[in-house]
Short mmCIF file of C-alpha atoms and ligand atoms in Angstrom, two decimals:
data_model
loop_
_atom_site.label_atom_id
_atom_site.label_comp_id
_atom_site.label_asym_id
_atom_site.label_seq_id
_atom_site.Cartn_x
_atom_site.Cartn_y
_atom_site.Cartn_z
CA UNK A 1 53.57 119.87 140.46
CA UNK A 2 55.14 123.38 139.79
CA UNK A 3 57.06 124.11 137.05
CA UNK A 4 57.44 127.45 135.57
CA UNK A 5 60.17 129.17 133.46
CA UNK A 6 61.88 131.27 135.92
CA UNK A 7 64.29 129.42 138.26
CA UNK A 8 63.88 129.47 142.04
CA UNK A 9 67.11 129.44 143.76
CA UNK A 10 67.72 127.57 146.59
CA UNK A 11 71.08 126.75 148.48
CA UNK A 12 73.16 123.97 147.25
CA UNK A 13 76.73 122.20 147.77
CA UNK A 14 78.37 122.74 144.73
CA UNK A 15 79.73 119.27 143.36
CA UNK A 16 83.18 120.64 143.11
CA UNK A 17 84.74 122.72 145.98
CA UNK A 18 81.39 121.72 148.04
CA UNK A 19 80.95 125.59 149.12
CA UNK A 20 77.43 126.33 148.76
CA UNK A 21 76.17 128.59 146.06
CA UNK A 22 72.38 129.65 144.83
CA UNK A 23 71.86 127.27 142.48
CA UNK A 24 69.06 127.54 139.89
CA UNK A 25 66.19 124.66 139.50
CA UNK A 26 62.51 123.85 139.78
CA UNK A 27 60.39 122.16 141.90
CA UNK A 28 59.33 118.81 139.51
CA UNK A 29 56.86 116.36 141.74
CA UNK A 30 57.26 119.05 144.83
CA UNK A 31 61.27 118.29 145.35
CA UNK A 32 63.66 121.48 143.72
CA UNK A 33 65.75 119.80 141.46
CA UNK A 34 68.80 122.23 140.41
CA UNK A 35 69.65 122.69 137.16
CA UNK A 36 73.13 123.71 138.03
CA UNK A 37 75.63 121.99 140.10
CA UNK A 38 78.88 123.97 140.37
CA UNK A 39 79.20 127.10 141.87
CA UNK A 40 79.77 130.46 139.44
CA UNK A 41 83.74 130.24 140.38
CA UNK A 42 84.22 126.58 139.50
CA UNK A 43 81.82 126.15 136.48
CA UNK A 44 83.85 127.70 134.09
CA UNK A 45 86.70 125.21 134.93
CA UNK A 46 84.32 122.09 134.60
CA UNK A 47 83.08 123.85 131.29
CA UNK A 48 86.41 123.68 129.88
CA UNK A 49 87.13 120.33 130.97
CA UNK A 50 83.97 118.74 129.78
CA UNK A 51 84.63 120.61 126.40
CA UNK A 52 88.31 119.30 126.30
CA UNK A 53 86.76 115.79 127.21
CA UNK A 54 84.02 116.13 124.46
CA UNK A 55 87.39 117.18 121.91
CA UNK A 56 89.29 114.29 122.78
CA UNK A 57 86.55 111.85 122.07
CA UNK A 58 85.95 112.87 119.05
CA UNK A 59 89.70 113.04 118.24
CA UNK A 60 89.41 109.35 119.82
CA UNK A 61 86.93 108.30 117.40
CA UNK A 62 88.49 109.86 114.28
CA UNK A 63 91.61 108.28 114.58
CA UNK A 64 89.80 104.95 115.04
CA UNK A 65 87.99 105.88 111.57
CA UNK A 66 91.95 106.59 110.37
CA UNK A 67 93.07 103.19 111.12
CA UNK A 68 90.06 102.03 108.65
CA UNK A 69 91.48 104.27 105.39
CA UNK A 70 95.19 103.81 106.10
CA UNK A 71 96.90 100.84 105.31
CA UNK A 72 98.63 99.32 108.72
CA UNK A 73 101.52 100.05 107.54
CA UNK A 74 101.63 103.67 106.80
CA UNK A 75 100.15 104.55 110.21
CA UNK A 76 103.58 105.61 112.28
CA UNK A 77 106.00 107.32 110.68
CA UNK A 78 109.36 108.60 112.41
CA UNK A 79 110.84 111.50 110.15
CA UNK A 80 114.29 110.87 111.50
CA UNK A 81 114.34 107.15 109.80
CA UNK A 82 113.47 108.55 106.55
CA UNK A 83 115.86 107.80 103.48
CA UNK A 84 114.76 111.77 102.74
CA UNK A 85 113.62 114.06 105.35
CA UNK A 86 113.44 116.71 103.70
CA UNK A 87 111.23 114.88 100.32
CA UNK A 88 108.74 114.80 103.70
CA UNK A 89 108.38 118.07 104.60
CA UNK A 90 108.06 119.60 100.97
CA UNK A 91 105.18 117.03 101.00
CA UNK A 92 104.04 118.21 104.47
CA UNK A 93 104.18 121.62 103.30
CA UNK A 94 101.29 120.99 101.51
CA UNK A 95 97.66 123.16 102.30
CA UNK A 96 94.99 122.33 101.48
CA UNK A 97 93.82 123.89 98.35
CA UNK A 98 92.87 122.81 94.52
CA UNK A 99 96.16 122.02 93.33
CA UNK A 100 97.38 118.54 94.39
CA UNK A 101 100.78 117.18 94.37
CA UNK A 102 102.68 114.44 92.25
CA UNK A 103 105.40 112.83 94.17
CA UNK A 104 107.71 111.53 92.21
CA UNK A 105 111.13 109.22 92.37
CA UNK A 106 113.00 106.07 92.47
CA UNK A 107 111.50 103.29 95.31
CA UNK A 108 112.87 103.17 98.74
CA UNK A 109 112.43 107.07 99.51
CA UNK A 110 109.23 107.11 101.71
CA UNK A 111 107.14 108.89 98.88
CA UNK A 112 103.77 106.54 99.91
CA UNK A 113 105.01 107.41 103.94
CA UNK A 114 105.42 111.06 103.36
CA UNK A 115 101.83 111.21 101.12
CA UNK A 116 100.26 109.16 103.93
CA UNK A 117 101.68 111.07 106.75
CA UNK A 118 99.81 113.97 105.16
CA UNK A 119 96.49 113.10 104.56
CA UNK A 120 96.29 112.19 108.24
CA UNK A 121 96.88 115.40 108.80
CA UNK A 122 94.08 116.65 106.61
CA UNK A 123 92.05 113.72 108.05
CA UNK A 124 92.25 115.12 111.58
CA UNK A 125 91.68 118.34 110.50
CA UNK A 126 87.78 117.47 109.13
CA UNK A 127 88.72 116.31 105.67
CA UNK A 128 87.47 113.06 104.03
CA UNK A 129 90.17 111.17 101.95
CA UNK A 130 89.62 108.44 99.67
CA UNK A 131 92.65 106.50 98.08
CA UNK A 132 93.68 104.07 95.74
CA UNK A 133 96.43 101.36 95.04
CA UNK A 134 97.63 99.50 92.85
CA UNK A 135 96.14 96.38 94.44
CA UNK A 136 92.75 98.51 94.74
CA UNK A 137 93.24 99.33 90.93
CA UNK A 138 94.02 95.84 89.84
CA UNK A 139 90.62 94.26 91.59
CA UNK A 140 88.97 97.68 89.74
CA UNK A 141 87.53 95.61 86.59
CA UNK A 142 86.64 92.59 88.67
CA UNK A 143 84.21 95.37 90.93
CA UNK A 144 82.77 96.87 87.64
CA UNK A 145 81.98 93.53 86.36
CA UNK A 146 80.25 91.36 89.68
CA UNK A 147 79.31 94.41 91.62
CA UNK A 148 78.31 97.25 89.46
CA UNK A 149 76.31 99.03 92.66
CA UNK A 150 79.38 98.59 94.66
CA UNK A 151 81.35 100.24 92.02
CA UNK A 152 79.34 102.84 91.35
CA UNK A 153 79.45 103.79 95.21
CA UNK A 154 83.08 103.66 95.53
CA UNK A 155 83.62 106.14 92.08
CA UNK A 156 81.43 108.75 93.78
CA UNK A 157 83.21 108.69 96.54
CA UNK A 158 86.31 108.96 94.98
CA UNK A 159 84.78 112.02 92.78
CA UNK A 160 83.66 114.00 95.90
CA UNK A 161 85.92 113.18 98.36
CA UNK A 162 88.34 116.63 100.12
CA UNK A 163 91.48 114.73 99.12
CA UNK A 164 92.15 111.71 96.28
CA UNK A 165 95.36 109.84 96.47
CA UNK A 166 96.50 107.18 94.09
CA UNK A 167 99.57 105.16 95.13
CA UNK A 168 101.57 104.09 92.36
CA UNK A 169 98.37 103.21 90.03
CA UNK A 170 100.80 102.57 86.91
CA UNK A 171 103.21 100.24 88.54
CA UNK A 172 101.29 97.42 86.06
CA UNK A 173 100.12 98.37 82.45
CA UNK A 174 96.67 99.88 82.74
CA UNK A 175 93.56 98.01 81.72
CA UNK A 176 90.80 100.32 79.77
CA UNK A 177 88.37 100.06 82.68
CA UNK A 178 91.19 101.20 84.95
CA UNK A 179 92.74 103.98 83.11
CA UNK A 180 88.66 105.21 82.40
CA UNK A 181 88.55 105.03 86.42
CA UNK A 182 91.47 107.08 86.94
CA UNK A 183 90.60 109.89 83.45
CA UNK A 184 86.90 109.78 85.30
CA UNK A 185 88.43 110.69 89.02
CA UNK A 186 90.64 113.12 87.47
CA UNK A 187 88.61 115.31 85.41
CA UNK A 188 85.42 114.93 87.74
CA UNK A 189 87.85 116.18 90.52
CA UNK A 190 89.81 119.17 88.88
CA UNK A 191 86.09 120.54 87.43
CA UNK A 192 85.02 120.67 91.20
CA UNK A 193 88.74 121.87 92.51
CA UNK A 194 89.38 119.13 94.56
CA UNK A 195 92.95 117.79 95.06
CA UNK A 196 94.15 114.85 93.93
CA UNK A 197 97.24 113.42 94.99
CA UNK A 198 100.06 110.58 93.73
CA UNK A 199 103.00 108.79 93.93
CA UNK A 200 105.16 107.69 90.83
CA UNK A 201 107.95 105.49 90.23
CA UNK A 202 107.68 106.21 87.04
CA UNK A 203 109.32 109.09 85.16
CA UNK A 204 106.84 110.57 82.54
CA UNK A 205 108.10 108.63 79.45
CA UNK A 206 107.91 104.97 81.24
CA UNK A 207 104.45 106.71 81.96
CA UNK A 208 103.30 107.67 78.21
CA UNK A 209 104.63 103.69 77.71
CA UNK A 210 101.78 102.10 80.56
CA UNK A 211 98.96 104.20 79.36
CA UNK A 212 97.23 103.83 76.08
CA UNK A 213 99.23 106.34 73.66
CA UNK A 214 96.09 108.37 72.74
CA UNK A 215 94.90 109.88 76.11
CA UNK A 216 98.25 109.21 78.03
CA UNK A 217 99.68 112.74 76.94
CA UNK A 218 95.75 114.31 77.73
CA UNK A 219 96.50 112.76 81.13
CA UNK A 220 99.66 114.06 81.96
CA UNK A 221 99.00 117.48 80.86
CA UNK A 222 95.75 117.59 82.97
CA UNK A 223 97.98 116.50 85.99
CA UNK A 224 100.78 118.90 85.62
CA UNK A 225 98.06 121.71 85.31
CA UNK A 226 96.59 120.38 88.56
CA UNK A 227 99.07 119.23 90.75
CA UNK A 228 102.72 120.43 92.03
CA UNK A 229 105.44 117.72 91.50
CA UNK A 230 107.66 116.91 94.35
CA UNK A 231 111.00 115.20 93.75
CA UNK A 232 113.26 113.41 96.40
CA UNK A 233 116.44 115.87 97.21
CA UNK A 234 119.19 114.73 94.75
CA UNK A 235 122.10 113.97 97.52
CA UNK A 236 119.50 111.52 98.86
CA UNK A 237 119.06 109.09 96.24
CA UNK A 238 123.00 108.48 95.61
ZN1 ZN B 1 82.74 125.39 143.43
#
């Protein structure tokens, strides 16, 4: 057997346009075995392709992993059907950054679509999301209590993740364990400038009503500071 580091060359087909070229290899158990099968004017073609085929898989695979953090029905969204086009491009003007964004406004005007929409975006681009809803909120003390572990898991990743969202977490009045969830997530978040992202249908007074008085006002200060509000356009909602 002869094997060494310096390619022989010997005369070979090459895989794509069959003209032969000297192709590099080494003689492994006394047959040359080429290390290279396309010639020097098709390789940088099959490069690219491979590279384009290696991109698409991945893309492939992500968007799989998409389909397992947004809910089934957020997942198409056709910006001409929208009660408010243009409430969905302020939100998709959006980069990322520190400052997150409140969107806020009366049901019915794709706020939940337009956020979703979004973080896809930022999902394709590399960025991990983690989000919350009301549902998600509601089971929140029933997790704390039977699966502490579990818990404990799911508020880290909420704490680290690139992008937070909470969907409408004040649509019921707020438990303790809930509202600590959501004070926790926020000021964990804004100390490491990471977004955080919601949707209201509340305006800020029905707001100061759902949490408890004391650290309500706290909370809503520490969002303004943090995030951008976006409002549906006015001719919209009438
Ligand atoms: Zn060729």
């Amino acid at each position: 057997m002869t094997t060494t580091d310096e390619p022989i060359y010997q005369s070979r087909p090459c895989a794509e346009c069959n003209t032969p070229f000297n192709a590099p290899g080494a003689y492994v158990l006394e047959r040359f075995t080429a290390w290279q099968h396309f010639c020097p004017t098709c390789l940088p073609a099959v490069r690219a392709k491979q590279e384009q085929e290696r991109a698409d898989l991945a893309r492939r695979q992500r968007e799989g992993k998409w389909l397992e953090i947004c809910p089934a029905e957020f997942v198409t969204i056709d910006r001409r059907l929208l009660p408010d086009p243009g409430l969905f491009d302020r939100v998709q003007a959006w980069q990322y950054g520190p400052r997150g964004m409140v969107v806020a406004g009366e049901t019915g005007m794709a706020k939940t679509r337009s956020c979703w929409a979004l973080l896809h975006r930022e999902f394709m681009a590399g960025y991990s999301v983690r989000a919350l809803s009301a549902y998600d909120l509601a089971r929140w003390p029933a997790m704390v209590m039977s699966e502490p572990a579990r818990a404990d898991t799911t508020l880290k990743r909420i704490v680290s993740a690139d992008i937070f969202y909470a969907d409408d977490p004040f649509k019921s009045r707020l438990t303790p364990t809930v509202e600590e969830l959501l004070f926790v997530a926020l000021d964990e978040r804004t100390s490491r400038k990471l977004p955080c992202f919601f949707s209201f249908n509340d305006s800020a007074a029905t707001l100061l009503e759902r949490l408890s008085t004391d650290r309500a006002k706290a909370f809503l200060r520490r969002i303004r500071d943090f995030a951008d509000v976006v409002k549906p356009t006015p001719a919209a909602t009438q």
